Coordinates of N, CA and C in Angstrom, one line a residue:
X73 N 7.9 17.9 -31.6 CA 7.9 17.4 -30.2 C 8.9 16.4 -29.9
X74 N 9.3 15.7 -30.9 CA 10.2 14.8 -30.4 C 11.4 15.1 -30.5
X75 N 11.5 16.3 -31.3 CA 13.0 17.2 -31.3 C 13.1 18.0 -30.0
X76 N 12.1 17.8 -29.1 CA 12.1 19.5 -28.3 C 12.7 18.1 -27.0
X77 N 11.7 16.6 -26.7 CA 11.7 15.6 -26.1 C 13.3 15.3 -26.6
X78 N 14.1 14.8 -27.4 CA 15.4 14.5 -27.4 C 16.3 15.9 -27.0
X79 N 15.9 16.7 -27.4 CA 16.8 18.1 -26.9 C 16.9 17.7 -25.4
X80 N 15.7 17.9 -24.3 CA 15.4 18.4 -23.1 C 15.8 16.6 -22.5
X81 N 15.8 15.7 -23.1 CA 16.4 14.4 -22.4 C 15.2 13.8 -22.1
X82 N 14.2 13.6 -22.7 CA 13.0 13.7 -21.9 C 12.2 12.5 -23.2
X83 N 13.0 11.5 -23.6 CA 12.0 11.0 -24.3 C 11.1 9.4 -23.9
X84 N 11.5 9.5 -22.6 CA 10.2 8.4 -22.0 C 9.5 8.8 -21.5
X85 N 9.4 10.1 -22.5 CA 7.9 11.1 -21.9 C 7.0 10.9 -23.3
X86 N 7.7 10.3 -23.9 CA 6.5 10.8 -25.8 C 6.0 9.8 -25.6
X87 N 5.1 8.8 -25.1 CA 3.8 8.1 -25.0 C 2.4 9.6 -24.5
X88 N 3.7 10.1 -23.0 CA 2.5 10.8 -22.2 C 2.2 12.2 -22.7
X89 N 2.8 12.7 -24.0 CA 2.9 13.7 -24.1 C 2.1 13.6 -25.5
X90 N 2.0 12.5 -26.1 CA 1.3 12.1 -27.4 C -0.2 11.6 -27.1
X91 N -0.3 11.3 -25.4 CA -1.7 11.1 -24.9 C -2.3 12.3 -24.3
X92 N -1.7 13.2 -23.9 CA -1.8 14.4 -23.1 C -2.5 15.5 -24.2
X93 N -1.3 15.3 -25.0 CA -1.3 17.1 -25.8 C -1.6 16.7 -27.3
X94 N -1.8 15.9 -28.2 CA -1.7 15.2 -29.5 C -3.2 15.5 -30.1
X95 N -3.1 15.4 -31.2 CA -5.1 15.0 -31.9 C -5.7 15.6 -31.7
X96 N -5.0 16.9 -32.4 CA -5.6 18.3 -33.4 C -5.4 18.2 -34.1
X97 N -6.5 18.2 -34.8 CA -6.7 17.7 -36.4 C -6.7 18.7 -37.2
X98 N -5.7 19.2 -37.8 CA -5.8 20.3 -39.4 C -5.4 19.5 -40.9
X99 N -6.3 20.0 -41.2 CA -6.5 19.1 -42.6 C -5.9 17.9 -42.7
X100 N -5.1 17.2 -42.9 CA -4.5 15.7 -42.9 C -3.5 15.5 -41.8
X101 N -2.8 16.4 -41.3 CA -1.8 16.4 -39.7 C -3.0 16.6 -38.3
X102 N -2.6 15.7 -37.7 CA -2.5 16.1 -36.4 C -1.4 16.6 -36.0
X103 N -1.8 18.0 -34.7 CA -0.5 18.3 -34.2 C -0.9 18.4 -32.6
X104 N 0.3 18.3 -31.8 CA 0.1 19.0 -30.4 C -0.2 20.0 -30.2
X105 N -0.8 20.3 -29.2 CA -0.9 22.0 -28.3 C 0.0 22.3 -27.8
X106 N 0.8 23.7 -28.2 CA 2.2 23.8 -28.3 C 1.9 24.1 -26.6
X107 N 1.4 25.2 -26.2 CA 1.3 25.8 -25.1 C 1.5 24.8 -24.1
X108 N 0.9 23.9 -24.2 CA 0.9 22.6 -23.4 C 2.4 21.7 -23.4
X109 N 2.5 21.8 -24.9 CA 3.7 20.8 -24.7 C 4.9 20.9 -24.2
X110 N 5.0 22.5 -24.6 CA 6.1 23.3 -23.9 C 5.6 23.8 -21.7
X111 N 4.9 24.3 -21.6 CA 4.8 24.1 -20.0 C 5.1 22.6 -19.7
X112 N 4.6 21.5 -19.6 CA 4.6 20.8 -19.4 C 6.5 20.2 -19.5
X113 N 7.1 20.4 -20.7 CA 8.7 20.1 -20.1 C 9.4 21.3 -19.5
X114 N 8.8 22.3 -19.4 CA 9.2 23.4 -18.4 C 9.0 22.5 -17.1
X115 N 7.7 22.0 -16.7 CA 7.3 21.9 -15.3 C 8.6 19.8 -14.7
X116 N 8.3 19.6 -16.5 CA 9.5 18.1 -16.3 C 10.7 18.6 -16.1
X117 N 11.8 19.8 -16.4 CA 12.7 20.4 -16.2 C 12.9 21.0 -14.6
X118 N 11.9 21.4 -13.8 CA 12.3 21.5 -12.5 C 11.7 20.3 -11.5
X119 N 10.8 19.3 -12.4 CA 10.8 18.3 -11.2 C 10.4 17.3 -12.3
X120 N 11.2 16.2 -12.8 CA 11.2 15.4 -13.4 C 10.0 14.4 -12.8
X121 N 9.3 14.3 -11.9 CA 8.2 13.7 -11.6 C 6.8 14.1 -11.7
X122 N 7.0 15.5 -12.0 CA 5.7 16.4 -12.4 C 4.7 15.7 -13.1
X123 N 3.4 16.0 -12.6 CA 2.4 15.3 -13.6 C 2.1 15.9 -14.5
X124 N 1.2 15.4 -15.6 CA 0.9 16.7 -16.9 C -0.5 17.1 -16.5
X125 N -0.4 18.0 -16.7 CA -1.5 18.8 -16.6 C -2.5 19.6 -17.2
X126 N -3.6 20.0 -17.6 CA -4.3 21.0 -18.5 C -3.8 22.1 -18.5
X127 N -2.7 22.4 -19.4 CA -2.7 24.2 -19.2 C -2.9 25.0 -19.9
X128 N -3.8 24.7 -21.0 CA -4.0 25.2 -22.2 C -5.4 26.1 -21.3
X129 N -6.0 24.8 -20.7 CA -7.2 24.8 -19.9 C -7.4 26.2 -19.0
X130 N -6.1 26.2 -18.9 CA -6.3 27.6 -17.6 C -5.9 28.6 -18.0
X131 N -5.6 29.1 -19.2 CA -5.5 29.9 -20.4 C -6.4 30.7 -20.2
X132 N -7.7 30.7 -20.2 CA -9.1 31.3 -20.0 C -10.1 30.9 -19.2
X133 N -11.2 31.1 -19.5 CA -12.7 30.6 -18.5 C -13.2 30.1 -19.4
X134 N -14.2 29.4 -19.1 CA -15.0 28.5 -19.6 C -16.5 29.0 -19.4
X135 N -16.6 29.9 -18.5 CA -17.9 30.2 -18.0 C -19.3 30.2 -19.2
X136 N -18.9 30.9 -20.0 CA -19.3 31.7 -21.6 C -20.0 30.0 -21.6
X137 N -19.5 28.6 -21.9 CA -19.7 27.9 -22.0 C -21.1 27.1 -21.0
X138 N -20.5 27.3 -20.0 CA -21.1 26.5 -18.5 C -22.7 27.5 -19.0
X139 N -22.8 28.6 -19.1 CA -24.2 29.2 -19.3 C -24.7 28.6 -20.8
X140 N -24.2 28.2 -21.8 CA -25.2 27.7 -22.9 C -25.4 26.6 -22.7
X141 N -24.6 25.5 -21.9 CA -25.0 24.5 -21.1 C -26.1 24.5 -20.0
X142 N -26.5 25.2 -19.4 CA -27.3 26.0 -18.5 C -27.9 25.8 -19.0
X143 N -28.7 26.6 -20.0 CA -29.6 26.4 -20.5 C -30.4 25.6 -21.0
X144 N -30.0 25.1 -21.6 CA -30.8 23.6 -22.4 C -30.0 22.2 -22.0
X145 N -29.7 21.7 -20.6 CA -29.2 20.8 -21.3 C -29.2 19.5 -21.4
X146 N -30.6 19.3 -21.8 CA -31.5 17.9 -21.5 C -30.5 18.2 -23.6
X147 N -30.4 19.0 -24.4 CA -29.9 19.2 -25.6 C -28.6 18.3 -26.4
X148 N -27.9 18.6 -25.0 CA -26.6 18.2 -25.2 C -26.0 17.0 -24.4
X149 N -26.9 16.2 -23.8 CA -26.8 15.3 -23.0 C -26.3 14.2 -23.6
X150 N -27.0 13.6 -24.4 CA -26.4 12.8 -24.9 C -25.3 12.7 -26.1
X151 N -24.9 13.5 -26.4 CA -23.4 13.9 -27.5 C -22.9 13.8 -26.1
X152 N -23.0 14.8 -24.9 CA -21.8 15.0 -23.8 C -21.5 13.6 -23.3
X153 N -22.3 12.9 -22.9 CA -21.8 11.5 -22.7 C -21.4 10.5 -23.2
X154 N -21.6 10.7 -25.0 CA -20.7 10.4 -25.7 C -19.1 10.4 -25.3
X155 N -18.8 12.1 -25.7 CA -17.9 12.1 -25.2 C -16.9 11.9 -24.3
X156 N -17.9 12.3 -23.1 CA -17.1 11.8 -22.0 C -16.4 10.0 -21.9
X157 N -17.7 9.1 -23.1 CA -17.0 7.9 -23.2 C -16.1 7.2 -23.5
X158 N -15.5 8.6 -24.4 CA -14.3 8.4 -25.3 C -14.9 8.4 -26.6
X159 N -15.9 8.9 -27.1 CA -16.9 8.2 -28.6 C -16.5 9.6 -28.9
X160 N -17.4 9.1 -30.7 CA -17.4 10.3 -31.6 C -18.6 10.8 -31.5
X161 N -18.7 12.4 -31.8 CA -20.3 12.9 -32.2 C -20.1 13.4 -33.5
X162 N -21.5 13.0 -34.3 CA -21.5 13.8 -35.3 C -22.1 14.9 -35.5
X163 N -21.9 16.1 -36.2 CA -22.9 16.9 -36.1 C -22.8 18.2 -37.4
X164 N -23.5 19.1 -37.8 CA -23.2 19.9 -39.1 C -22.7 20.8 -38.5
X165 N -21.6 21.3 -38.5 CA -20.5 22.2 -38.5 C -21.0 23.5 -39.0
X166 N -21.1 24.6 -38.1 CA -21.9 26.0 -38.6 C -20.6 26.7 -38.9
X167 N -20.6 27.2 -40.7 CA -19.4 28.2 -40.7 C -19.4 29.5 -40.4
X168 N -20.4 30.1 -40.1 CA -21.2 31.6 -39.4 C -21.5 31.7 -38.2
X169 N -21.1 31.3 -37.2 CA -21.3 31.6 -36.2 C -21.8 33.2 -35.4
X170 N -23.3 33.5 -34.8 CA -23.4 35.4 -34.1 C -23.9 34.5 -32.5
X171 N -23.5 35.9 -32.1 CA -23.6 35.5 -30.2 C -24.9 35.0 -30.4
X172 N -26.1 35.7 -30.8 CA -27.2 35.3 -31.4 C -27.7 34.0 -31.1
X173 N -27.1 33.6 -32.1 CA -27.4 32.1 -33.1 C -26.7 31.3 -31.5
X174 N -25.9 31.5 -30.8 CA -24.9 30.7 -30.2 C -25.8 30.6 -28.7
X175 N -26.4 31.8 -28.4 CA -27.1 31.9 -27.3 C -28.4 31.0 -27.2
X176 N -28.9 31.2 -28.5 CA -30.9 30.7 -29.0 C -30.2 29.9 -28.1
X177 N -29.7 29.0 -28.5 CA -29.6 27.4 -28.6 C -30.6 26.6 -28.7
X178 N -31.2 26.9 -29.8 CA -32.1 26.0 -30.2 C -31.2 24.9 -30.9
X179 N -30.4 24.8 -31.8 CA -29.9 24.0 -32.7 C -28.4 23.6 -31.8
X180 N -28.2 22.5 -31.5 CA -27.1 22.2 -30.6 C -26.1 21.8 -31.5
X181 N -26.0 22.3 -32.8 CA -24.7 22.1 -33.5 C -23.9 23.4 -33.7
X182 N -24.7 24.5 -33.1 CA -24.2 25.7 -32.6 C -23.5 26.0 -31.4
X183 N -23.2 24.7 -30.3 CA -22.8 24.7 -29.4 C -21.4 24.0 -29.8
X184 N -21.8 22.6 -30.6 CA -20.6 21.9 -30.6 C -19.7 22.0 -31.6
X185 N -19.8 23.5 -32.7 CA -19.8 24.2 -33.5 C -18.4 25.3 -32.7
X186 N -18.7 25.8 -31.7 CA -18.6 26.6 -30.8 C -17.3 26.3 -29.9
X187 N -17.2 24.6 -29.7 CA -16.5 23.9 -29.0 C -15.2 23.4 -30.0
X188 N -15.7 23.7 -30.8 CA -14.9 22.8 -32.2 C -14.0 24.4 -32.3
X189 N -14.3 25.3 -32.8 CA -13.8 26.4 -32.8 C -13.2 26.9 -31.7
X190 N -13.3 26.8 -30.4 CA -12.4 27.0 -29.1 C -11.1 25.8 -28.8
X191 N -11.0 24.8 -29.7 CA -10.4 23.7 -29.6 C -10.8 22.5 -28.6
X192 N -11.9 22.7 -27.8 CA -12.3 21.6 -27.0 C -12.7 20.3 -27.7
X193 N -12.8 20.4 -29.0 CA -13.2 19.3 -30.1 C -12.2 19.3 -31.5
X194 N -11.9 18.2 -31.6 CA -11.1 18.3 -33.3 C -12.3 17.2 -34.2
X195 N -11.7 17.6 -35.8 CA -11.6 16.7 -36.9 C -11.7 15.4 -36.6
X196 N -12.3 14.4 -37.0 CA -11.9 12.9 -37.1 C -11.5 12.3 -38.4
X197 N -12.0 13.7 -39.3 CA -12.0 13.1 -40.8 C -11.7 14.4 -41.3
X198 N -11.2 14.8 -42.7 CA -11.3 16.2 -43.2 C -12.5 16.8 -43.4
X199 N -13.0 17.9 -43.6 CA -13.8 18.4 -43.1 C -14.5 18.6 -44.7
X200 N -16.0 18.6 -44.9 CA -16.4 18.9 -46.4 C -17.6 19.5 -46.4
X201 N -17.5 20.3 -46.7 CA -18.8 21.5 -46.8 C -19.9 21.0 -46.7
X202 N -20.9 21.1 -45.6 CA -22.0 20.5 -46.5 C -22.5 19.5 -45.9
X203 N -21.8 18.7 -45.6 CA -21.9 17.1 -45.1 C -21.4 16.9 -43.3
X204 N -22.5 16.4 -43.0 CA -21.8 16.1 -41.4 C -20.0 15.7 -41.0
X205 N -19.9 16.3 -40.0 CA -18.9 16.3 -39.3 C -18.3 15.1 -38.3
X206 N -17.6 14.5 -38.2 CA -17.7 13.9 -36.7 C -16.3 14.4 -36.0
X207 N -16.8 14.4 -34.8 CA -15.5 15.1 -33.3 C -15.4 14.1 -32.6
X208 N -14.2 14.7 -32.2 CA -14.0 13.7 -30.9 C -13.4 14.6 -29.5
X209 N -13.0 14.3 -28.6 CA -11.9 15.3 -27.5 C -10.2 14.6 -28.1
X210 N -9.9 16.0 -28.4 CA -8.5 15.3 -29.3 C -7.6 14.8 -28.0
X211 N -7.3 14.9 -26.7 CA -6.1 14.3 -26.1 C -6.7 14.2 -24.4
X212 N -5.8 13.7 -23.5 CA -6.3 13.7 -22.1 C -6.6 15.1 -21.4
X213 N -5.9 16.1 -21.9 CA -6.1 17.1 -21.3 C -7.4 18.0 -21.6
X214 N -8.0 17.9 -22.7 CA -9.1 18.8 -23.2 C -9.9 17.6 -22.4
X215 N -9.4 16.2 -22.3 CA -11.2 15.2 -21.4 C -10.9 16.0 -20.1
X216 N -9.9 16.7 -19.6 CA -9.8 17.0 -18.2 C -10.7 17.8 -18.1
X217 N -11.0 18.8 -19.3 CA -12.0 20.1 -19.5 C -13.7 19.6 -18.9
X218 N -14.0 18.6 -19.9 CA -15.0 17.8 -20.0 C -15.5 16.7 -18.6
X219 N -14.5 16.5 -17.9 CA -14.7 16.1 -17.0 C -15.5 17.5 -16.1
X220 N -14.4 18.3 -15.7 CA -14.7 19.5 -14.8 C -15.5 20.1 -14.8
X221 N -15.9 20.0 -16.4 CA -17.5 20.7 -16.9 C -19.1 20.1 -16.7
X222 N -18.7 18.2 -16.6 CA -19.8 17.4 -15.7 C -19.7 17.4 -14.6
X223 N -18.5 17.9 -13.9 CA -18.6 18.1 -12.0 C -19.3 19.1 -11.4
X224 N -19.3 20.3 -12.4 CA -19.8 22.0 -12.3 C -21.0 20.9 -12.4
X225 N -21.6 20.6 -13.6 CA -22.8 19.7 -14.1 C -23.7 19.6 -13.3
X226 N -23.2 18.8 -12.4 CA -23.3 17.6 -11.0 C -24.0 18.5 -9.8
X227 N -23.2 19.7 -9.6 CA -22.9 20.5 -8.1 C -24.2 21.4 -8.1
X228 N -23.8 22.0 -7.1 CA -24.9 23.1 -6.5 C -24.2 24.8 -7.1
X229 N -22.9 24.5 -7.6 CA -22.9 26.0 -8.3 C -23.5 26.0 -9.3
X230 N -24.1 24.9 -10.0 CA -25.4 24.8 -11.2 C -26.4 25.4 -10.9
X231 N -27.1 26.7 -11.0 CA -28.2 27.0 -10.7 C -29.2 25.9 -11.1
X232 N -29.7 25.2 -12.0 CA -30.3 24.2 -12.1 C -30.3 23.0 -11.8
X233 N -28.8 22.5 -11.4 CA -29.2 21.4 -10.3 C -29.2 21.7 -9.1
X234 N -29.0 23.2 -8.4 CA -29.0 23.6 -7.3 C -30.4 23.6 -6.9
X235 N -31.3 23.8 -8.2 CA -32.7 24.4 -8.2 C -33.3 22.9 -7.7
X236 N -33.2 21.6 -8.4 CA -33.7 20.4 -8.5 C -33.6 19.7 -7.1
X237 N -32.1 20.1 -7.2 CA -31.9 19.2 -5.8 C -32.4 19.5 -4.5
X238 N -32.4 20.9 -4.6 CA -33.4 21.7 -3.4 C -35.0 21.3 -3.4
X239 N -35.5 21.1 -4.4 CA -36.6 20.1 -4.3 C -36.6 18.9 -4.3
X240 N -35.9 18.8 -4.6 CA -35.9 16.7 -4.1 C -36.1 16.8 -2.5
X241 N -34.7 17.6 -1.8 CA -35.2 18.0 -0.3 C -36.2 17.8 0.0
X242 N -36.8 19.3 -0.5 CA -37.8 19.9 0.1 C -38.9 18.3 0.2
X243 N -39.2 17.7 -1.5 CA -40.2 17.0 -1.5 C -40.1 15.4 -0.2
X244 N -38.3 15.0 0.2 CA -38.2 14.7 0.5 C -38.7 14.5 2.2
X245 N -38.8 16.0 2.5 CA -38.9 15.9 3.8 C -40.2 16.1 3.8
X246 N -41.4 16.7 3.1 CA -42.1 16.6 2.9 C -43.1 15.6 2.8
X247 N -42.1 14.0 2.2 CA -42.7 13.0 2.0 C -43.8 13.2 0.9
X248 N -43.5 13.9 -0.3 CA -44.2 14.1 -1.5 C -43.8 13.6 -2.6
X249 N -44.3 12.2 -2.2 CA -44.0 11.3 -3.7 C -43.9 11.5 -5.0
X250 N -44.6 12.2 -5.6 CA -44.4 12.4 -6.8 C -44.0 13.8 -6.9
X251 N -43.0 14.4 -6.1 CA -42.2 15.4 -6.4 C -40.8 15.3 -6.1
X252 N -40.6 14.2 -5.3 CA -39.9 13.2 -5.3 C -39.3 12.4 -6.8
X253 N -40.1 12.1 -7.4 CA -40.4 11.2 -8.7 C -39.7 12.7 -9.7
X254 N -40.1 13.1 -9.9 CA -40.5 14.7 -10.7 C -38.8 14.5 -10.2
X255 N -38.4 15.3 -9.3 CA -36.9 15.9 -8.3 C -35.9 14.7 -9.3
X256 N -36.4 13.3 -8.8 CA -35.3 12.9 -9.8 C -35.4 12.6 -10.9
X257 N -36.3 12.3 -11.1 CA -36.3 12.4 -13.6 C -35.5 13.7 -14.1
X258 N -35.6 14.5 -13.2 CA -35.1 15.9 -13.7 C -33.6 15.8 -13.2
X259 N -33.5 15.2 -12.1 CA -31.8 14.9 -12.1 C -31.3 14.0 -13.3

């Protein structure tokens, strides 16, 4: 990266490009996300003011995701706000992953298992059979993911907070206190 940054003239970019794209963890290196690192001085090459952006992010969907979230996610609530704080989670790392096992979601180290393997999570330590794990969100751009994924969270394209909040309404106009009470514990 810092050979591609001195090539392209670009190196009062490697703070934002070491905060952006950096902290993928394979065995004792961290590296960048090349996809990223390279668009991104593509996009500094025709406007040197360009901002960085997720573009690893828009690579694929996330949806597959947003549904095992769906489902349970009184599960994952607190690891996700972890996260989002900047913290670490720990958790046992499944080397077997089946849609199966991934769907139950009974066991939420099959989710963060799942995230670890799509790159939304790296290493914080080398990894040892056996013994818990801890993750983190390796750079700004994968927290952009994690952001977007608490906004979806938040909204009415959530069938489930679409479902709650339409009863808070209802209880609200209703003037039904304790569905009211109920409407928001469940928010």
């Amino acid at each position: 990266v810092e050979s591609l940054l001195n090539y392209y003239q670009l190196n009062s970019y490697k703070d934002v490009f070491k905060r952006w794209y950096d902290g993928y963890r394979i065995a004792e290196k961290e590296i960048y996300c090349p996809w990223d690192v390279l668009s991104y001085i593509l996009d500094l090459k025709a406007n040197i003011k360009a901002t960085p952006l997720s573009y690893w992010n828009h690579t694929g969907d996330y949806g597959f995701l947003k549904e095992l979230f769906e489902i349970q996610p009184l599960v994952f609530e607190n690891d996700f706000a972890k996260l989002l704080n900047h913290e670490e989670i720990s958790i046992n790392l499944k080397e077997d992953l089946s849609y199966q096992e991934i769907s139950s979601i009974n066991d939420p180290n099959f989710f963060w298992t799942l995230l670890f393997h799509c790159g939304y999570l790296t290493l914080v330590h080398n990894y040892v059979q056996g013994k818990e794990s801890t993750l983190r969100i390796p750079n700004e751009s994968i927290f952009g993911c994690f952001l977007e994924l608490s906004k979806w969270y938040m909204s009415t394209k959530n069938n489930n907070f679409n479902y709650v909040s339409s009863y808070l309404v209802k209880s609200l106009y209703d003037a039904d206190t304790s569905g009211i009470e109920k409407s928001i514990n469940n928010l």
